[in-house]
mmCIF file of C-alpha atoms in Angstrom:
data_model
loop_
_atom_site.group_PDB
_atom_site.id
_atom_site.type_symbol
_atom_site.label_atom_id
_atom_site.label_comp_id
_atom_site.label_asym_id
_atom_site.label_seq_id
_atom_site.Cartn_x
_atom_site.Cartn_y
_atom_site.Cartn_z
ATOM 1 C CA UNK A 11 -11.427 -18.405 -7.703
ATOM 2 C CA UNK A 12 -9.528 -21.301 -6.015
ATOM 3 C CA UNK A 13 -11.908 -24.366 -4.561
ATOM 4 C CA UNK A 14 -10.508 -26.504 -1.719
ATOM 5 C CA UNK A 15 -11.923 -29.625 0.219
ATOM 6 C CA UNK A 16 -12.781 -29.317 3.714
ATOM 7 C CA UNK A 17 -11.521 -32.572 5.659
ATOM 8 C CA UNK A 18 -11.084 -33.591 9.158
ATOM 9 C CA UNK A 19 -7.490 -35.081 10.245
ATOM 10 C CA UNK A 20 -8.317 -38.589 9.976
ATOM 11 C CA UNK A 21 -10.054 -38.060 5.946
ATOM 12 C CA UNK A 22 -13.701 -37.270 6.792
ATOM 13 C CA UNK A 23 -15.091 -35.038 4.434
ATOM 14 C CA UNK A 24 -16.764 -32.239 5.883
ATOM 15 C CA UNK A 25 -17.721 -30.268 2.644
ATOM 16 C CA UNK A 26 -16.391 -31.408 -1.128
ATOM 17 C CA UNK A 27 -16.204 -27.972 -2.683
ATOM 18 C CA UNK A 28 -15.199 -24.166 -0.427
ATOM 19 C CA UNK A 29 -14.581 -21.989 -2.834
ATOM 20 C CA UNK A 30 -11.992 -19.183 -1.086
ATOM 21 C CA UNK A 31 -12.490 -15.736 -0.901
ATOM 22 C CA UNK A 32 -9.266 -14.193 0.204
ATOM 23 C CA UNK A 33 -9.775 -10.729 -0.877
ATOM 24 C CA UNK A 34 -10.772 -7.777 0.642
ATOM 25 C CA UNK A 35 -14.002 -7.796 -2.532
ATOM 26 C CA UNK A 36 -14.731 -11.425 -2.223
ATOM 27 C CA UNK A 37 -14.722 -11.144 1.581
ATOM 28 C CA UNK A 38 -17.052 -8.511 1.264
ATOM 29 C CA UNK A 39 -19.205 -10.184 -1.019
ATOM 30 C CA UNK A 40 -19.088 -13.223 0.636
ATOM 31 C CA UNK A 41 -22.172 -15.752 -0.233
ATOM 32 C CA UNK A 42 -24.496 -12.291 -1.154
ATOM 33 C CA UNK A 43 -26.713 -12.750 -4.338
ATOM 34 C CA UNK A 44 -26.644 -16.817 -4.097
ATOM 35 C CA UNK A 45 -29.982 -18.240 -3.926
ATOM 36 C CA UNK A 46 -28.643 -21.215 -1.870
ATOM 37 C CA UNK A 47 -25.896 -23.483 -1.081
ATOM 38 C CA UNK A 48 -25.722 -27.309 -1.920
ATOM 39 C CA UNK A 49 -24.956 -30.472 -0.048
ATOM 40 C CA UNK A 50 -21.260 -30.419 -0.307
ATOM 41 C CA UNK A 51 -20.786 -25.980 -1.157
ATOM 42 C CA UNK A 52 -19.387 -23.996 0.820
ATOM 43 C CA UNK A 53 -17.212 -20.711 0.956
ATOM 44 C CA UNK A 54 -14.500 -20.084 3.523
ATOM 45 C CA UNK A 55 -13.782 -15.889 4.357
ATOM 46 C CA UNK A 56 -9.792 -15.910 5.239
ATOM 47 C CA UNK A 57 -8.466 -14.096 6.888
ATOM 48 C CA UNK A 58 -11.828 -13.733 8.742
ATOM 49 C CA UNK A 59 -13.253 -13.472 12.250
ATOM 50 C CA UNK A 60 -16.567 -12.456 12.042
ATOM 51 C CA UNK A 61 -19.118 -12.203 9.482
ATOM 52 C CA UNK A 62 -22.858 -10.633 9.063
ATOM 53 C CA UNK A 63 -26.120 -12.186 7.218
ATOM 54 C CA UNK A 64 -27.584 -8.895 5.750
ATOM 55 C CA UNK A 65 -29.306 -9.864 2.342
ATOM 56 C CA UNK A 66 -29.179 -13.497 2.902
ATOM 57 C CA UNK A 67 -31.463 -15.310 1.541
ATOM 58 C CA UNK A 68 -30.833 -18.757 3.627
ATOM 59 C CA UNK A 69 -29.477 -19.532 6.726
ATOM 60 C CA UNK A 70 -25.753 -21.157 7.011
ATOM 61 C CA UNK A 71 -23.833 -23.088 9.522
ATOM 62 C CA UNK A 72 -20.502 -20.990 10.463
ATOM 63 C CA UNK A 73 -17.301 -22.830 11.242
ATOM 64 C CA UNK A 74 -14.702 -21.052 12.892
ATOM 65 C CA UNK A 75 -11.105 -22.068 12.685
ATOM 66 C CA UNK A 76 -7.949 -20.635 14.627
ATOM 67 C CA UNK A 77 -4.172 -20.602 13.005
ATOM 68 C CA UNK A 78 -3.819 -24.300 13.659
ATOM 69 C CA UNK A 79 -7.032 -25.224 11.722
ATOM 70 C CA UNK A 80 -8.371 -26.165 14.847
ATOM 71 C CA UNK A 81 -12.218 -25.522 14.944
ATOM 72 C CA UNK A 82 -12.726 -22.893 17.974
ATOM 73 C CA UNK A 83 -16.629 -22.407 17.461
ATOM 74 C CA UNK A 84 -19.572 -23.163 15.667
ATOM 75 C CA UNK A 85 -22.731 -21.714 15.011
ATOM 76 C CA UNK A 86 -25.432 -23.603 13.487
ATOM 77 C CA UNK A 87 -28.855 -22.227 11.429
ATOM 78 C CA UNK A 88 -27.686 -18.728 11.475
ATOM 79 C CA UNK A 89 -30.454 -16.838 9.884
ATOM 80 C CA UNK A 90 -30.478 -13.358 7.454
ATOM 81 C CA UNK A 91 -30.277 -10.200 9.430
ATOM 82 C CA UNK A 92 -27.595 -11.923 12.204
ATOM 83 C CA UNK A 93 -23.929 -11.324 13.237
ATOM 84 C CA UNK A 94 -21.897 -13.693 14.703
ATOM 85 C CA UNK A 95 -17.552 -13.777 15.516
ATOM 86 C CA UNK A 96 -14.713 -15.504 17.391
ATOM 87 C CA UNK A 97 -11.862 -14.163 19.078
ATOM 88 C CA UNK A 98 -8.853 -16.050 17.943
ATOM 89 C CA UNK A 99 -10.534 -17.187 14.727
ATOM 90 C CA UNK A 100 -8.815 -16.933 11.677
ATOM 91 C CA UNK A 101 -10.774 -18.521 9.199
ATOM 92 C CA UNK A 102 -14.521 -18.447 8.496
ATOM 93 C CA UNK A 103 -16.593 -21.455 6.638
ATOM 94 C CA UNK A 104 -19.782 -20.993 5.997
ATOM 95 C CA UNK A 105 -21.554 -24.208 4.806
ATOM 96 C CA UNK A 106 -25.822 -24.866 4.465
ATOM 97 C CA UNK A 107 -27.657 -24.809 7.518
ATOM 98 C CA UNK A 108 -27.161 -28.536 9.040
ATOM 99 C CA UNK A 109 -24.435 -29.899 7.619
ATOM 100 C CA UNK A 110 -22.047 -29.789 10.942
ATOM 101 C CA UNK A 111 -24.849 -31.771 12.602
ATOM 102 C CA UNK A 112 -25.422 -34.112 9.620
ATOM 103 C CA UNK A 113 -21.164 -34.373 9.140
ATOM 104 C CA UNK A 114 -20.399 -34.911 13.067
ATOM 105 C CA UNK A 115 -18.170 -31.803 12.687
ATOM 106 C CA UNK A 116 -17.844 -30.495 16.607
ATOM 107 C CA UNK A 117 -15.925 -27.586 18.196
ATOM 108 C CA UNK A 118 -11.782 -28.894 19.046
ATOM 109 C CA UNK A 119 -11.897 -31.124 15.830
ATOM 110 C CA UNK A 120 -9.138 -30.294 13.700
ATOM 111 C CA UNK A 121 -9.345 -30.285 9.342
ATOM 112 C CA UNK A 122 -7.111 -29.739 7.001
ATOM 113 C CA UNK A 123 -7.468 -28.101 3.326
ATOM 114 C CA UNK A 124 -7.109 -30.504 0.109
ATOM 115 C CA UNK A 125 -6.845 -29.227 -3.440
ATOM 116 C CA UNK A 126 -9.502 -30.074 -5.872
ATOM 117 C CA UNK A 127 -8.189 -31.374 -9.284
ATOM 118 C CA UNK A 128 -9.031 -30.489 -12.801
ATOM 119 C CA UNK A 129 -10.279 -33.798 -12.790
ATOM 120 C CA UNK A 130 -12.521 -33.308 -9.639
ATOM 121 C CA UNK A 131 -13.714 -29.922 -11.032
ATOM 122 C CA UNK A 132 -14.308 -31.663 -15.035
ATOM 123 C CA UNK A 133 -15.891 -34.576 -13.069
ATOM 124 C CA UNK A 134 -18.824 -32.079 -10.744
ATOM 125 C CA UNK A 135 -19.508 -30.210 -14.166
ATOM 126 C CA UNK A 136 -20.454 -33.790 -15.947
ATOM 127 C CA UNK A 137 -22.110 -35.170 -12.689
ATOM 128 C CA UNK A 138 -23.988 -31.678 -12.954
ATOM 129 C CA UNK A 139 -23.088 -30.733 -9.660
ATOM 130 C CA UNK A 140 -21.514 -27.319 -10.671
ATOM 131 C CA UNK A 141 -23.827 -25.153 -12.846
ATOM 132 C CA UNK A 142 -23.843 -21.163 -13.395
ATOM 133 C CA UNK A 143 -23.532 -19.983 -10.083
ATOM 134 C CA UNK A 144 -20.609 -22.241 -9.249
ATOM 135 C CA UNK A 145 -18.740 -19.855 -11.689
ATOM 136 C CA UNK A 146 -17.427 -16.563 -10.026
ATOM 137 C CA UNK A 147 -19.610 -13.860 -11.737
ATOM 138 C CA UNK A 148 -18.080 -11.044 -13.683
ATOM 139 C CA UNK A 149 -20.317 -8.712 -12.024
ATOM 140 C CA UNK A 150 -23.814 -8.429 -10.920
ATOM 141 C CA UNK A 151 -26.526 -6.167 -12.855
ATOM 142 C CA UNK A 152 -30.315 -5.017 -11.934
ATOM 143 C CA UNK A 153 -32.797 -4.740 -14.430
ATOM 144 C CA UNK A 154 -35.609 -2.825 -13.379
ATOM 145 C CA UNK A 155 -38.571 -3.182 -15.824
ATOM 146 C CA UNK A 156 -42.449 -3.667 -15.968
ATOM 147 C CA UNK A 157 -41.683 -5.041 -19.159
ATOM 148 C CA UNK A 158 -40.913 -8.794 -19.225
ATOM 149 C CA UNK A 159 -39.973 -8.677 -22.556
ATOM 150 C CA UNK A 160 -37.059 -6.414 -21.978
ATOM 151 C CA UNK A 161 -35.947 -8.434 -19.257
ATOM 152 C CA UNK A 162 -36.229 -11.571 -20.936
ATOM 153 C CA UNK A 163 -33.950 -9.800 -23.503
ATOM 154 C CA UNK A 164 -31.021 -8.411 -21.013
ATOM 155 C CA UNK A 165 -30.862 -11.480 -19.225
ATOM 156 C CA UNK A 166 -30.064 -13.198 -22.733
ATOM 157 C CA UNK A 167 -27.631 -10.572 -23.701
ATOM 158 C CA UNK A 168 -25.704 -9.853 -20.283
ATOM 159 C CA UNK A 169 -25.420 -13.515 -19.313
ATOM 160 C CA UNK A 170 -24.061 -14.454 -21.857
ATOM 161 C CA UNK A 171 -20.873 -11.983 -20.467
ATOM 162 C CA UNK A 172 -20.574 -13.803 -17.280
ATOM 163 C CA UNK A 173 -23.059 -11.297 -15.614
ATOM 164 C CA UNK A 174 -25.447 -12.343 -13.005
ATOM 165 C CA UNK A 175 -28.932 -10.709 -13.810
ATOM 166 C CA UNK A 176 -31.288 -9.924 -11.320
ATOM 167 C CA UNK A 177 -34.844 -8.569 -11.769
ATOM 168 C CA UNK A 178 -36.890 -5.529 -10.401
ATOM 169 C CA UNK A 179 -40.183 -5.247 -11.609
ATOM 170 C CA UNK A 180 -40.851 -1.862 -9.694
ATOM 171 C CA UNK A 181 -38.682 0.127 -11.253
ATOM 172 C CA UNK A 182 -39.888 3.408 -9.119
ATOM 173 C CA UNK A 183 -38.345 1.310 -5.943
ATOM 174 C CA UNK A 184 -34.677 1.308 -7.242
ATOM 175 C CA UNK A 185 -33.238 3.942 -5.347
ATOM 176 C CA UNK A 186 -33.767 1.404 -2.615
ATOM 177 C CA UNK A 187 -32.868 -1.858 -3.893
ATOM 178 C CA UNK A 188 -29.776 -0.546 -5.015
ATOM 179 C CA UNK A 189 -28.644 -0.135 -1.677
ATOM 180 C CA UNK A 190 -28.132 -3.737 -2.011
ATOM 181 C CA UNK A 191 -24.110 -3.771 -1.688
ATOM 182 C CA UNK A 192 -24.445 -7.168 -4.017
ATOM 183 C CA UNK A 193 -25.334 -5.094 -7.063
ATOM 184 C CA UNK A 194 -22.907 -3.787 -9.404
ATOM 185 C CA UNK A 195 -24.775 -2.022 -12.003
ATOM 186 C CA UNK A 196 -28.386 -0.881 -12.751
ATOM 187 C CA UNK A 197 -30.005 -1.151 -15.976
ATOM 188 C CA UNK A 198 -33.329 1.144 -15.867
ATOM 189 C CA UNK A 199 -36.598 0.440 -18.473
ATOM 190 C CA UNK A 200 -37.962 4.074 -18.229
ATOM 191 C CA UNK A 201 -40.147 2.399 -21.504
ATOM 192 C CA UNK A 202 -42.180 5.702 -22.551
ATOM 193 C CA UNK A 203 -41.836 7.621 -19.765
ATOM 194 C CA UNK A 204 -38.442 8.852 -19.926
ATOM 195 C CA UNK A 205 -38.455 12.012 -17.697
ATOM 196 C CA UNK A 206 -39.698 9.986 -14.600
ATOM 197 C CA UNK A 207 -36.868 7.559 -14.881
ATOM 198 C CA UNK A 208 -34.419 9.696 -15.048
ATOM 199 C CA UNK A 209 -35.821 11.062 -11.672
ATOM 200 C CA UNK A 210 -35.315 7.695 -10.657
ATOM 201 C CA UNK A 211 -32.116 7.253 -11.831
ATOM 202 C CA UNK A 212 -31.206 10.512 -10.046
ATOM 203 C CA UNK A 213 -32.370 9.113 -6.868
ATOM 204 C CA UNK A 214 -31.071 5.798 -6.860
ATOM 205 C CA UNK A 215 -27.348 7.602 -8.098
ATOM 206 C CA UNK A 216 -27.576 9.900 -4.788
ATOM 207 C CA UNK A 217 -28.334 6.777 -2.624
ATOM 208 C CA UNK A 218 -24.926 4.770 -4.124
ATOM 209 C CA UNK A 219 -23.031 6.997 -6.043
ATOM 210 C CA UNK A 220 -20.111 4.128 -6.719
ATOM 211 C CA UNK A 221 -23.103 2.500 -8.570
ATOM 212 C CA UNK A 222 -23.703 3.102 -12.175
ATOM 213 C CA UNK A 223 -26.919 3.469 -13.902
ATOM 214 C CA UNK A 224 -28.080 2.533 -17.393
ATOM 215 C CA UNK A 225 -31.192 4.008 -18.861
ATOM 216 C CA UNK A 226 -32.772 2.646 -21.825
ATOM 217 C CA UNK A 227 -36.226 3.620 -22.870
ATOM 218 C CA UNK A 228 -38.604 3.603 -25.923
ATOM 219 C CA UNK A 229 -36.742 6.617 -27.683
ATOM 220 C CA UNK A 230 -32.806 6.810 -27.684
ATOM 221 C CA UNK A 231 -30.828 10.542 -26.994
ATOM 222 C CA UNK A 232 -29.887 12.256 -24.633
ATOM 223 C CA UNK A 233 -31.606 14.540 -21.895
ATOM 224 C CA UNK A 234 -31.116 18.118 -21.082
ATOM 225 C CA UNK A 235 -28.708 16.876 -18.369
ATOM 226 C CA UNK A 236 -26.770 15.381 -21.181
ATOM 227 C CA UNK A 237 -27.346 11.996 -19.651
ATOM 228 C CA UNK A 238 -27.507 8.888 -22.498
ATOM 229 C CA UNK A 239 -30.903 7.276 -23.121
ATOM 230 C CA UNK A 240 -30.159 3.671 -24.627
ATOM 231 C CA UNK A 241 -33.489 2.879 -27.506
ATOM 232 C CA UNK A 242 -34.300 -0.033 -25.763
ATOM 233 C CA UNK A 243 -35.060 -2.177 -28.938
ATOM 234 C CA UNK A 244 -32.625 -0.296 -31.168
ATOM 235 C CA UNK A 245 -29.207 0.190 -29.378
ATOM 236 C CA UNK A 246 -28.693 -2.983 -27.228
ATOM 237 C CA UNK A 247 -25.363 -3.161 -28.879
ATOM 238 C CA UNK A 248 -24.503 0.120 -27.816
ATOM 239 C CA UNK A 249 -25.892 -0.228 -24.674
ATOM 240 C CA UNK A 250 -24.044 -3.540 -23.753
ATOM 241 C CA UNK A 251 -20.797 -1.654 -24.595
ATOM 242 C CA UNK A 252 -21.578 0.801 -22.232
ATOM 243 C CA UNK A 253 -22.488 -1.842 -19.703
ATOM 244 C CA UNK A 254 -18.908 -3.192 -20.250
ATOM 245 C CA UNK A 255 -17.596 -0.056 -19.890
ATOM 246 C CA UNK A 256 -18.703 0.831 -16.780
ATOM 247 C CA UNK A 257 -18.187 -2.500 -15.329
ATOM 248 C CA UNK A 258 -14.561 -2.111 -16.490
ATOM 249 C CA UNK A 259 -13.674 1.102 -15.065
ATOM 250 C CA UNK A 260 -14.952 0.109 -11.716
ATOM 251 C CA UNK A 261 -12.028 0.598 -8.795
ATOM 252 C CA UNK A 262 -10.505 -2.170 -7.659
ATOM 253 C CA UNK A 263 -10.408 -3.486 -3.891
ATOM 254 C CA UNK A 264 -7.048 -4.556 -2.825
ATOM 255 C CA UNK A 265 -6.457 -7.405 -0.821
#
């Protein structure tokens, strides 16, 4: 994924590093599943107009730009949960919460888009400005499990694919946090009570069918449904190539 500096006309930096989503996915996915932004991050949606806040974890100052990179509105400290758009925009930044204020950016001031170097980009990863969610993630995977052990053990084994791990330690509550439209893929500890999590599975399937499911559980097989139980100690080879599978056949979203 490309990364650009943000500058006014006459050289004033207004953010060092907007990474740019220009697809129809990355659009969609946006800043969703980052903890926070930086000093200095940003992300700019293009072609864009308007953008929503759902899942957010931290609030962001929105820069709207029209065809002549002209900045045509600004909202600042937009919170999770909101919605906000410009007529006539055609390019969204989205930047942490302050930074027009604390940069002097204002609404008719007009920026233009500089290319980062390898040697900018070598330079942030020495400085340790760029770190593991600078990198564009391959895909992102729940693990649902009571069992910290387990997740101590995917999060070794799927980030070390590029995967972003997240935790659920309610695994009865998936069919609902997979609604999340971050998440990619499920991984589900049924531990030793197999029959229940496959209920679960079930449920969170019928609430985002597009989403695939992993089961692993004390015992390895497969259920009268015919549906493969991963041994959770015994077959996290298989079960990572199943993982990759999965993540693989996924349909892809044009531009």
């Amino acid at each position: 994924m490309a990364t650009l500096t943000l500058r006014r006309e006459d050289g004033r930096i207004v953010c060092e590093r907007v990474v740019v989503a220009d697809r129809a996915y990355r659009r969609m996915r946006g800043l969703l599943g980052r903890k926070y932004l930086r000093q200095g991050e940003g992300m700019v949606l293009r072609p864009g107009w308007s953008i929503h806040t759902a899942f957010m974890r931290f609030p962001i100052d929105a820069v709207f730009l029209d065809a002549d990179q002209v900045v045509i509105k600004i909202e600042h400290d937009v919170g999770p949960w909101r919605t906000v758009s410009c007529r006539g925009a055609r390019e969204v930044v989205e930047i942490p919460a302050g930074e027009c204020r604390r940069r002097g950016l204002e609404v008719g001031d007009r920026v233009a888009w500089a290319s980062r170097s390898a040697a900018d980009a070598r330079a942030d990863r020495s400085s340790g400005n760029l770190d593991e969610e600078d990198v564009e993630p391959r895909g992102r995977v729940l693990v649902a499990s009571r069992d910290p052990r387990f997740v101590r053990l995917a999060r070794f084994l799927l980030s070390g694919r590029e995967l972003e791990v997240e935790e659920l330690v309610t695994p009865e509550r998936l069919p609902d946090a997979i609604e999340d439209p971050t998440v990619d893929l499920a991984i589900l500890d049924g531990a030793d009570a197999v029959a229940e999590a496959l209920r679960t599975a079930n449920a969170a399937r019928a609430r985002r069918p597009e989403v695939p499911v992993v089961v692993a559980a004390d015992t390895g097989g497969k259920s009268p449904a015919g549906v493969r139980v991963f041994d959770r100690w015994n077959e996290t080879e298989e079960l990572l190539l199943d993982v990759e599978r999965l993540l693989a056949e996924r349909p892809s979203v044009a531009a």
